[in-house]
CSV table of C-alpha atoms in Angstrom, one decimal:
chain,number,residue,atom,x,y,z
A,44,MET,CA,102.4,97.4,95.5
A,45,PRO,CA,104.0,99.0,98.5
A,46,LYS,CA,105.0,97.1,101.6
A,47,PHE,CA,103.9,98.3,105.0
A,48,THR,CA,105.2,97.5,108.4
A,49,TYR,CA,103.8,98.0,111.9
A,50,LYS,CA,105.5,97.9,115.2
A,51,GLY,CA,103.6,99.0,118.2
A,52,PRO,CA,100.7,98.4,120.6
A,53,VAL,CA,97.6,96.4,119.9
A,54,MET,CA,94.3,97.2,121.6
A,55,GLU,CA,91.0,95.4,122.0
A,56,PHE,CA,88.1,97.6,123.3
A,57,ASN,CA,90.6,99.9,125.1
A,58,THR,CA,92.5,97.0,126.7
A,59,LEU,CA,96.1,96.6,125.8
A,60,LEU,CA,96.8,93.1,124.4
A,61,ALA,CA,100.3,93.6,123.2
A,62,ASP,CA,102.7,96.5,123.8
A,63,SER,CA,105.1,95.7,121.0
A,64,TRP,CA,103.6,93.6,118.2
A,65,GLU,CA,105.3,93.5,114.7
A,66,GLY,CA,103.7,92.7,111.4
A,67,GLU,CA,104.1,93.4,107.7
A,68,THR,CA,102.0,93.3,104.6
A,69,VAL,CA,101.8,94.3,101.0
A,70,ALA,CA,98.7,96.4,100.1
A,71,PRO,CA,97.6,99.2,97.7
A,72,SER,CA,96.9,101.7,100.5
A,73,GLU,CA,97.5,102.4,104.2
A,74,LYS,CA,93.9,101.7,105.0
A,75,LYS,CA,94.0,98.2,103.4
A,76,ALA,CA,97.4,97.6,105.1
A,77,ARG,CA,95.9,98.4,108.5
A,78,SER,CA,93.0,96.0,107.8
A,79,ASN,CA,95.5,93.2,106.7
A,80,LEU,CA,97.6,93.7,109.8
A,81,THR,CA,94.6,93.6,112.1
A,82,TYR,CA,93.5,90.3,110.3
A,83,GLN,CA,97.0,88.9,110.8
A,84,PHE,CA,96.9,89.7,114.5
A,85,LYS,CA,93.5,88.0,114.9
A,86,LYS,CA,94.6,84.9,113.1
A,87,ARG,CA,98.0,84.6,115.0
A,88,ASN,CA,96.3,85.1,118.4
A,89,ASN,CA,93.2,83.1,118.0
A,90,ARG,CA,90.7,86.0,118.0
A,91,ILE,CA,87.3,85.7,116.4
A,92,ALA,CA,86.6,87.7,113.3
A,93,GLY,CA,84.2,90.1,115.1
A,94,SER,CA,86.6,91.2,117.8
A,95,ARG,CA,87.5,94.9,117.7
A,96,ILE,CA,91.2,95.0,117.3
A,97,THR,CA,92.9,98.4,116.8
A,98,LEU,CA,96.4,99.4,116.0
A,99,PRO,CA,96.9,102.9,117.5
A,100,GLY,CA,100.5,103.2,116.3
A,101,LYS,CA,101.8,104.5,113.0
A,102,ILE,CA,102.0,102.2,109.9
A,103,MET,CA,105.2,102.8,107.9
A,104,MET,CA,105.7,102.3,104.2
A,105,VAL,CA,108.9,100.4,103.3
A,106,ASP,CA,110.6,101.1,100.0
């Protein structure tokens, strides 16, 4: 499976939480990678599962 990385801002309901957060994951698609990265951010920053976290930046596939 491909490896995806993200480096960029993290938003919660149009509020900037982090301006330069980095994460990486292995996933079958970009959509699943975005979901995994959002989950990682929530776990690392003590957010509840229902919080609406968005990653507005671009997710890059690493070879």
